[in-house]
């Protein structure tokens, strides 16, 4: 059996953040990073500011691919998107993932700390950039190039507005294994908020605390990929796609 791992990136990110995972998954798994809308031409594309239409469009766009065995992984904003995608598919009786994995995001019923404080649309580019830098979400060298910030921050700003649009509505527990990953030095999400995901798991639940901050996917020393690999093996017994002949 081959299992596709659909990965959803963080706010302001792209599918390329998962490039290093391509050859790091267990045998029988195929990496399927999801490129969210508005990443190819951020200067002209209007992106989503509301979570519901994004989830509805992703469900339609990915529906044929999600008919095959799959698991989901969401990092930060991607965790929220993946959660409501699974809920939507559960409500309409569509194929569900064999495992749901989430990193660096509070359980959906909990109040999350705002990444940048007050309404993100009220912040100028320089202020937003400095606040992103403070949590590890902006390279230091970009702060000295304010002429680049408007283009670079457009996607981030829209994504943060999208996250702020989330309002939790009571939903069924997830029937598949739920695994949560978090950084011990994450300034945004603490262990209590990570542990809150247990309330959304109908059965199997696991949590891994790693030596990293909020942006675990971008930190190759955090141990996230080995931890994800171990949880996938635990949750989904697989065999290589092309077993040796008897």
PDB file of N, CA and C in Angstrom, residues 31-109:
ATOM      1  N   UNK A  31       5.407  11.975  -0.381  1.00  0.00           N
ATOM      2  CA  UNK A  31       5.200  13.354   0.042  1.00  0.00           C
ATOM      3  C   UNK A  31       4.311  14.090  -0.953  1.00  0.00           C
ATOM      4  N   UNK A  32       3.269  14.768  -0.444  1.00  0.00           N
ATOM      5  CA  UNK A  32       2.374  15.557  -1.281  1.00  0.00           C
ATOM      6  C   UNK A  32       2.186  16.938  -0.629  1.00  0.00           C
ATOM      7  N   UNK A  33       3.148  17.816  -0.742  1.00  0.00           N
ATOM      8  CA  UNK A  33       2.991  19.160  -0.175  1.00  0.00           C
ATOM      9  C   UNK A  33       1.930  19.947  -0.929  1.00  0.00           C
ATOM     10  N   UNK A  34       1.102  20.662  -0.194  1.00  0.00           N
ATOM     11  CA  UNK A  34       0.002  21.410  -0.785  1.00  0.00           C
ATOM     12  C   UNK A  34       0.390  22.887  -0.894  1.00  0.00           C
ATOM     13  N   UNK A  35       0.341  23.397  -2.090  1.00  0.00           N
ATOM     14  CA  UNK A  35       0.620  24.815  -2.333  1.00  0.00           C
ATOM     15  C   UNK A  35      -0.692  25.583  -2.208  1.00  0.00           C
ATOM     16  N   UNK A  36      -0.819  26.382  -1.160  1.00  0.00           N
ATOM     17  CA  UNK A  36      -2.044  27.145  -0.971  1.00  0.00           C
ATOM     18  C   UNK A  36      -2.129  28.286  -1.976  1.00  0.00           C
ATOM     19  N   UNK A  37      -3.322  28.758  -2.259  1.00  0.00           N
ATOM     20  CA  UNK A  37      -3.502  29.802  -3.280  1.00  0.00           C
ATOM     21  C   UNK A  37      -2.731  31.081  -2.955  1.00  0.00           C
ATOM     22  N   UNK A  38      -2.324  31.780  -4.009  1.00  0.00           N
ATOM     23  CA  UNK A  38      -1.692  33.075  -3.849  1.00  0.00           C
ATOM     24  C   UNK A  38      -0.198  33.037  -3.638  1.00  0.00           C
ATOM     25  N   UNK A  39       0.444  31.889  -3.843  1.00  0.00           N
ATOM     26  CA  UNK A  39       1.887  31.793  -3.585  1.00  0.00           C
ATOM     27  C   UNK A  39       2.705  32.017  -4.857  1.00  0.00           C
ATOM     28  N   UNK A  40       2.145  31.754  -6.008  1.00  0.00           N
ATOM     29  CA  UNK A  40       2.921  31.820  -7.243  1.00  0.00           C
ATOM     30  C   UNK A  40       3.153  33.250  -7.722  1.00  0.00           C
ATOM     31  N   UNK A  41       2.182  34.117  -7.464  1.00  0.00           N
ATOM     32  CA  UNK A  41       2.319  35.512  -7.886  1.00  0.00           C
ATOM     33  C   UNK A  41       1.707  36.413  -6.813  1.00  0.00           C
ATOM     34  N   UNK A  42       2.402  36.555  -5.671  1.00  0.00           N
ATOM     35  CA  UNK A  42       1.825  37.269  -4.536  1.00  0.00           C
ATOM     36  C   UNK A  42       1.550  38.734  -4.809  1.00  0.00           C
ATOM     37  N   UNK A  43       2.104  39.282  -5.879  1.00  0.00           N
ATOM     38  CA  UNK A  43       1.879  40.703  -6.153  1.00  0.00           C
ATOM     39  C   UNK A  43       0.494  40.968  -6.732  1.00  0.00           C
ATOM     40  N   UNK A  44      -0.092  39.958  -7.375  1.00  0.00           N
ATOM     41  CA  UNK A  44      -1.351  40.209  -8.077  1.00  0.00           C
ATOM     42  C   UNK A  44      -2.496  39.309  -7.640  1.00  0.00           C
ATOM     43  N   UNK A  45      -2.218  38.174  -7.044  1.00  0.00           N
ATOM     44  CA  UNK A  45      -3.273  37.222  -6.713  1.00  0.00           C
ATOM     45  C   UNK A  45      -3.976  37.629  -5.416  1.00  0.00           C
ATOM     46  N   UNK A  46      -5.292  37.618  -5.447  1.00  0.00           N
ATOM     47  CA  UNK A  46      -6.061  37.879  -4.229  1.00  0.00           C
ATOM     48  C   UNK A  46      -6.176  36.577  -3.447  1.00  0.00           C
ATOM     49  N   UNK A  47      -5.749  36.608  -2.206  1.00  0.00           N
ATOM     50  CA  UNK A  47      -5.754  35.408  -1.386  1.00  0.00           C
ATOM     51  C   UNK A  47      -6.975  35.383  -0.466  1.00  0.00           C
ATOM     52  N   UNK A  48      -7.156  34.277   0.230  1.00  0.00           N
ATOM     53  CA  UNK A  48      -8.299  34.101   1.118  1.00  0.00           C
ATOM     54  C   UNK A  48      -8.084  34.853   2.429  1.00  0.00           C
ATOM     55  N   UNK A  49      -9.163  35.468   2.917  1.00  0.00           N
ATOM     56  CA  UNK A  49      -9.157  36.090   4.234  1.00  0.00           C
ATOM     57  C   UNK A  49     -10.105  35.383   5.189  1.00  0.00           C
ATOM     58  N   UNK A  50     -10.746  34.345   4.707  1.00  0.00           N
ATOM     59  CA  UNK A  50     -11.702  33.595   5.516  1.00  0.00           C
ATOM     60  C   UNK A  50     -11.433  32.106   5.351  1.00  0.00           C
ATOM     61  N   UNK A  51     -11.481  31.393   6.449  1.00  0.00           N
ATOM     62  CA  UNK A  51     -11.075  29.987   6.455  1.00  0.00           C
ATOM     63  C   UNK A  51     -12.051  29.088   5.695  1.00  0.00           C
ATOM     64  N   UNK A  52     -13.343  29.335   5.846  1.00  0.00           N
ATOM     65  CA  UNK A  52     -14.338  28.413   5.282  1.00  0.00           C
ATOM     66  C   UNK A  52     -14.233  28.268   3.771  1.00  0.00           C
ATOM     67  N   UNK A  53     -14.237  29.345   2.989  1.00  0.00           N
ATOM     68  CA  UNK A  53     -14.133  29.158   1.529  1.00  0.00           C
ATOM     69  C   UNK A  53     -12.825  28.518   1.103  1.00  0.00           C
ATOM     70  N   UNK A  54     -11.741  28.759   1.841  1.00  0.00           N
ATOM     71  CA  UNK A  54     -10.483  28.097   1.508  1.00  0.00           C
ATOM     72  C   UNK A  54     -10.610  26.593   1.683  1.00  0.00           C
ATOM     73  N   UNK A  55     -11.173  26.166   2.807  1.00  0.00           N
ATOM     74  CA  UNK A  55     -11.336  24.732   3.072  1.00  0.00           C
ATOM     75  C   UNK A  55     -12.265  24.104   2.037  1.00  0.00           C
ATOM     76  N   UNK A  56     -13.339  24.778   1.698  1.00  0.00           N
ATOM     77  CA  UNK A  56     -14.266  24.243   0.702  1.00  0.00           C
ATOM     78  C   UNK A  56     -13.572  24.065  -0.647  1.00  0.00           C
ATOM     79  N   UNK A  57     -12.772  25.048  -1.039  1.00  0.00           N
ATOM     80  CA  UNK A  57     -12.085  24.960  -2.328  1.00  0.00           C
ATOM     81  C   UNK A  57     -11.008  23.878  -2.321  1.00  0.00           C
ATOM     82  N   UNK A  58     -10.296  23.748  -1.202  1.00  0.00           N
ATOM     83  CA  UNK A  58      -9.280  22.699  -1.105  1.00  0.00           C
ATOM     84  C   UNK A  58      -9.919  21.307  -1.154  1.00  0.00           C
ATOM     85  N   UNK A  59     -11.048  21.156  -0.498  1.00  0.00           N
ATOM     86  CA  UNK A  59     -11.747  19.877  -0.505  1.00  0.00           C
ATOM     87  C   UNK A  59     -12.118  19.473  -1.926  1.00  0.00           C
ATOM     88  N   UNK A  60     -12.596  20.432  -2.692  1.00  0.00           N
ATOM     89  CA  UNK A  60     -12.955  20.151  -4.090  1.00  0.00           C
ATOM     90  C   UNK A  60     -11.714  19.895  -4.934  1.00  0.00           C
ATOM     91  N   UNK A  61     -10.690  20.707  -4.737  1.00  0.00           N
ATOM     92  CA  UNK A  61      -9.475  20.593  -5.545  1.00  0.00           C
ATOM     93  C   UNK A  61      -8.748  19.276  -5.305  1.00  0.00           C
ATOM     94  N   UNK A  62      -8.706  18.833  -4.050  1.00  0.00           N
ATOM     95  CA  UNK A  62      -7.933  17.648  -3.683  1.00  0.00           C
ATOM     96  C   UNK A  62      -8.770  16.374  -3.630  1.00  0.00           C
ATOM     97  N   UNK A  63     -10.057  16.475  -3.877  1.00  0.00           N
ATOM     98  CA  UNK A  63     -10.957  15.354  -3.623  1.00  0.00           C
ATOM     99  C   UNK A  63     -10.529  14.077  -4.336  1.00  0.00           C
ATOM    100  N   UNK A  64     -10.163  14.159  -5.605  1.00  0.00           N
ATOM    101  CA  UNK A  64      -9.779  12.954  -6.344  1.00  0.00           C
ATOM    102  C   UNK A  64      -8.523  12.322  -5.750  1.00  0.00           C
ATOM    103  N   UNK A  65      -7.546  13.157  -5.359  1.00  0.00           N
ATOM    104  CA  UNK A  65      -6.313  12.634  -4.767  1.00  0.00           C
ATOM    105  C   UNK A  65      -6.573  12.033  -3.392  1.00  0.00           C
ATOM    106  N   UNK A  66      -7.529  12.601  -2.660  1.00  0.00           N
ATOM    107  CA  UNK A  66      -7.813  12.123  -1.312  1.00  0.00           C
ATOM    108  C   UNK A  66      -8.674  10.871  -1.303  1.00  0.00           C
ATOM    109  N   UNK A  67      -8.997  10.366  -2.475  1.00  0.00           N
ATOM    110  CA  UNK A  67      -9.704   9.087  -2.550  1.00  0.00           C
ATOM    111  C   UNK A  67      -8.756   7.921  -2.287  1.00  0.00           C
ATOM    112  N   UNK A  68      -7.454   8.142  -2.475  1.00  0.00           N
ATOM    113  CA  UNK A  68      -6.435   7.129  -2.192  1.00  0.00           C
ATOM    114  C   UNK A  68      -6.015   7.222  -0.724  1.00  0.00           C
ATOM    115  N   UNK A  69      -5.395   6.164  -0.170  1.00  0.00           N
ATOM    116  CA  UNK A  69      -4.961   6.219   1.234  1.00  0.00           C
ATOM    117  C   UNK A  69      -4.035   7.413   1.481  1.00  0.00           C
ATOM    118  N   UNK A  70      -4.291   8.130   2.553  1.00  0.00           N
ATOM    119  CA  UNK A  70      -3.499   9.324   2.822  1.00  0.00           C
ATOM    120  C   UNK A  70      -3.477   9.643   4.309  1.00  0.00           C
ATOM    121  N   UNK A  71      -2.519  10.488   4.679  1.00  0.00           N
ATOM    122  CA  UNK A  71      -2.454  11.088   6.004  1.00  0.00           C
ATOM    123  C   UNK A  71      -2.260  12.584   5.804  1.00  0.00           C
ATOM    124  N   UNK A  72      -2.498  13.383   6.839  1.00  0.00           N
ATOM    125  CA  UNK A  72      -2.308  14.822   6.731  1.00  0.00           C
ATOM    126  C   UNK A  72      -1.336  15.302   7.803  1.00  0.00           C
ATOM    127  N   UNK A  73      -0.555  16.306   7.426  1.00  0.00           N
ATOM    128  CA  UNK A  73       0.314  16.995   8.376  1.00  0.00           C
ATOM    129  C   UNK A  73       0.138  18.493   8.167  1.00  0.00           C
ATOM    130  N   UNK A  74      -0.092  19.209   9.259  1.00  0.00           N
ATOM    131  CA  UNK A  74      -0.225  20.648   9.175  1.00  0.00           C
ATOM    132  C   UNK A  74       0.694  21.341  10.140  1.00  0.00           C
ATOM    133  N   UNK A  75       1.453  22.321   9.640  1.00  0.00           N
ATOM    134  CA  UNK A  75       2.358  23.088  10.493  1.00  0.00           C
ATOM    135  C   UNK A  75       1.773  24.473  10.733  1.00  0.00           C
ATOM    136  N   UNK A  76       1.557  24.823  11.985  1.00  0.00           N
ATOM    137  CA  UNK A  76       1.023  26.127  12.385  1.00  0.00           C
ATOM    138  C   UNK A  76      -0.306  26.371  11.659  1.00  0.00           C
ATOM    139  N   UNK A  77      -0.424  27.401  10.851  1.00  0.00           N
ATOM    140  CA  UNK A  77      -1.673  27.651  10.126  1.00  0.00           C
ATOM    141  C   UNK A  77      -2.143  26.410   9.384  1.00  0.00           C
ATOM    142  N   UNK A  78      -1.222  25.644   8.840  1.00  0.00           N
ATOM    143  CA  UNK A  78      -1.577  24.440   8.106  1.00  0.00           C
ATOM    144  C   UNK A  78      -2.321  23.420   8.945  1.00  0.00           C
ATOM    145  N   UNK A  79      -2.061  23.415  10.252  1.00  0.00           N
ATOM    146  CA  UNK A  79      -2.775  22.503  11.140  1.00  0.00           C
ATOM    147  C   UNK A  79      -4.248  22.853  11.212  1.00  0.00           C
ATOM    148  N   UNK A  80      -4.538  24.147  11.275  1.00  0.00           N
ATOM    149  CA  UNK A  80      -5.926  24.602  11.325  1.00  0.00           C
ATOM    150  C   UNK A  80      -6.654  24.269  10.027  1.00  0.00           C
ATOM    151  N   UNK A  81      -5.990  24.503   8.910  1.00  0.00           N
ATOM    152  CA  UNK A  81      -6.595  24.204   7.607  1.00  0.00           C
ATOM    153  C   UNK A  81      -6.861  22.706   7.476  1.00  0.00           C
ATOM    154  N   UNK A  82      -5.878  21.892   7.847  1.00  0.00           N
ATOM    155  CA  UNK A  82      -6.044  20.446   7.735  1.00  0.00           C
ATOM    156  C   UNK A  82      -7.166  19.940   8.644  1.00  0.00           C
ATOM    157  N   UNK A  83      -7.277  20.523   9.845  1.00  0.00           N
ATOM    158  CA  UNK A  83      -8.311  20.096  10.782  1.00  0.00           C
ATOM    159  C   UNK A  83      -9.699  20.306  10.195  1.00  0.00           C
ATOM    160  N   UNK A  84      -9.959  21.489   9.658  1.00  0.00           N
ATOM    161  CA  UNK A  84     -11.293  21.763   9.139  1.00  0.00           C
ATOM    162  C   UNK A  84     -11.539  21.068   7.804  1.00  0.00           C
ATOM    163  N   UNK A  85     -10.471  20.775   7.066  1.00  0.00           N
ATOM    164  CA  UNK A  85     -10.623  19.959   5.863  1.00  0.00           C
ATOM    165  C   UNK A  85     -11.103  18.557   6.240  1.00  0.00           C
ATOM    166  N   UNK A  86     -10.494  17.978   7.264  1.00  0.00           N
ATOM    167  CA  UNK A  86     -10.912  16.647   7.724  1.00  0.00           C
ATOM    168  C   UNK A  86     -12.345  16.698   8.240  1.00  0.00           C
ATOM    169  N   UNK A  87     -12.692  17.739   8.992  1.00  0.00           N
ATOM    170  CA  UNK A  87     -14.055  17.846   9.502  1.00  0.00           C
ATOM    171  C   UNK A  87     -15.071  17.952   8.365  1.00  0.00           C
ATOM    172  N   UNK A  88     -14.732  18.717   7.352  1.00  0.00           N
ATOM    173  CA  UNK A  88     -15.641  18.859   6.208  1.00  0.00           C
ATOM    174  C   UNK A  88     -15.830  17.510   5.520  1.00  0.00           C
ATOM    175  N   UNK A  89     -14.744  16.782   5.327  1.00  0.00           N
ATOM    176  CA  UNK A  89     -14.842  15.494   4.657  1.00  0.00           C
ATOM    177  C   UNK A  89     -15.593  14.484   5.524  1.00  0.00           C
ATOM    178  N   UNK A  90     -15.416  14.553   6.814  1.00  0.00           N
ATOM    179  CA  UNK A  90     -16.148  13.663   7.705  1.00  0.00           C
ATOM    180  C   UNK A  90     -17.650  13.942   7.633  1.00  0.00           C
ATOM    181  N   UNK A  91     -18.015  15.226   7.570  1.00  0.00           N
ATOM    182  CA  UNK A  91     -19.427  15.601   7.548  1.00  0.00           C
ATOM    183  C   UNK A  91     -20.117  15.130   6.278  1.00  0.00           C
ATOM    184  N   UNK A  92     -19.387  15.051   5.182  1.00  0.00           N
ATOM    185  CA  UNK A  92     -20.025  14.646   3.921  1.00  0.00           C
ATOM    186  C   UNK A  92     -19.719  13.196   3.534  1.00  0.00           C
ATOM    187  N   UNK A  93     -19.103  12.448   4.459  1.00  0.00           N
ATOM    188  CA  UNK A  93     -18.883  11.033   4.220  1.00  0.00           C
ATOM    189  C   UNK A  93     -17.789  10.714   3.231  1.00  0.00           C
ATOM    190  N   UNK A  94     -16.829  11.632   3.053  1.00  0.00           N
ATOM    191  CA  UNK A  94     -15.719  11.410   2.130  1.00  0.00           C
ATOM    192  C   UNK A  94     -14.604  10.621   2.817  1.00  0.00           C
ATOM    193  N   UNK A  95     -13.651  10.175   2.020  1.00  0.00           N
ATOM    194  CA  UNK A  95     -12.528   9.401   2.546  1.00  0.00           C
ATOM    195  C   UNK A  95     -11.730  10.237   3.542  1.00  0.00           C
ATOM    196  N   UNK A  96     -11.419   9.644   4.691  1.00  0.00           N
ATOM    197  CA  UNK A  96     -10.692  10.335   5.756  1.00  0.00           C
ATOM    198  C   UNK A  96      -9.236   9.896   5.787  1.00  0.00           C
ATOM    199  N   UNK A  97      -8.364  10.708   6.379  1.00  0.00           N
ATOM    200  CA  UNK A  97      -6.951  10.314   6.483  1.00  0.00           C
ATOM    201  C   UNK A  97      -6.769   9.165   7.469  1.00  0.00           C
ATOM    202  N   UNK A  98      -5.714   8.425   7.262  1.00  0.00           N
ATOM    203  CA  UNK A  98      -5.362   7.336   8.172  1.00  0.00           C
ATOM    204  C   UNK A  98      -4.723   7.868   9.442  1.00  0.00           C
ATOM    205  N   UNK A  99      -4.207   9.092   9.396  1.00  0.00           N
ATOM    206  CA  UNK A  99      -3.621   9.730  10.582  1.00  0.00           C
ATOM    207  C   UNK A  99      -3.651  11.234  10.368  1.00  0.00           C
ATOM    208  N   UNK A 100      -3.808  11.971  11.467  1.00  0.00           N
ATOM    209  CA  UNK A 100      -3.799  13.433  11.432  1.00  0.00           C
ATOM    210  C   UNK A 100      -2.643  13.901  12.303  1.00  0.00           C
ATOM    211  N   UNK A 101      -1.713  14.628  11.712  1.00  0.00           N
ATOM    212  CA  UNK A 101      -0.530  15.107  12.422  1.00  0.00           C
ATOM    213  C   UNK A 101      -0.508  16.633  12.403  1.00  0.00           C
ATOM    214  N   UNK A 102      -0.155  17.232  13.533  1.00  0.00           N
ATOM    215  CA  UNK A 102      -0.195  18.675  13.670  1.00  0.00           C
ATOM    216  C   UNK A 102       1.035  19.138  14.439  1.00  0.00           C
ATOM    217  N   UNK A 103       1.597  20.264  14.018  1.00  0.00           N
ATOM    218  CA  UNK A 103       2.767  20.824  14.700  1.00  0.00           C
ATOM    219  C   UNK A 103       2.569  22.309  14.954  1.00  0.00           C
ATOM    220  N   UNK A 104       2.968  22.750  16.152  1.00  0.00           N
ATOM    221  CA  UNK A 104       3.097  24.178  16.474  1.00  0.00           C
ATOM    222  C   UNK A 104       1.794  24.944  16.346  1.00  0.00           C
ATOM    223  N   UNK A 105       0.698  24.315  16.800  1.00  0.00           N
ATOM    224  CA  UNK A 105      -0.564  25.040  16.784  1.00  0.00           C
ATOM    225  C   UNK A 105      -1.433  24.578  17.945  1.00  0.00           C
ATOM    226  N   UNK A 106      -2.100  25.532  18.573  1.00  0.00           N
ATOM    227  CA  UNK A 106      -2.981  25.216  19.690  1.00  0.00           C
ATOM    228  C   UNK A 106      -4.217  24.471  19.211  1.00  0.00           C
ATOM    229  N   UNK A 107      -4.790  23.661  20.093  1.00  0.00           N
ATOM    230  CA  UNK A 107      -6.030  22.967  19.770  1.00  0.00           C
ATOM    231  C   UNK A 107      -7.089  23.979  19.343  1.00  0.00           C
ATOM    232  N   UNK A 108      -7.941  23.611  18.387  1.00  0.00           N
ATOM    233  CA  UNK A 108      -8.836  24.591  17.764  1.00  0.00           C
ATOM    234  C   UNK A 108      -9.853  25.225  18.700  1.00  0.00           C
ATOM    235  N   UNK A 109     -10.158  24.586  19.845  1.00  0.00           N
ATOM    236  CA  UNK A 109     -11.139  25.167  20.762  1.00  0.00           C
ATOM    237  C   UNK A 109     -10.519  26.162  21.731  1.00  0.00           C
TER     238      UNK A 109
END
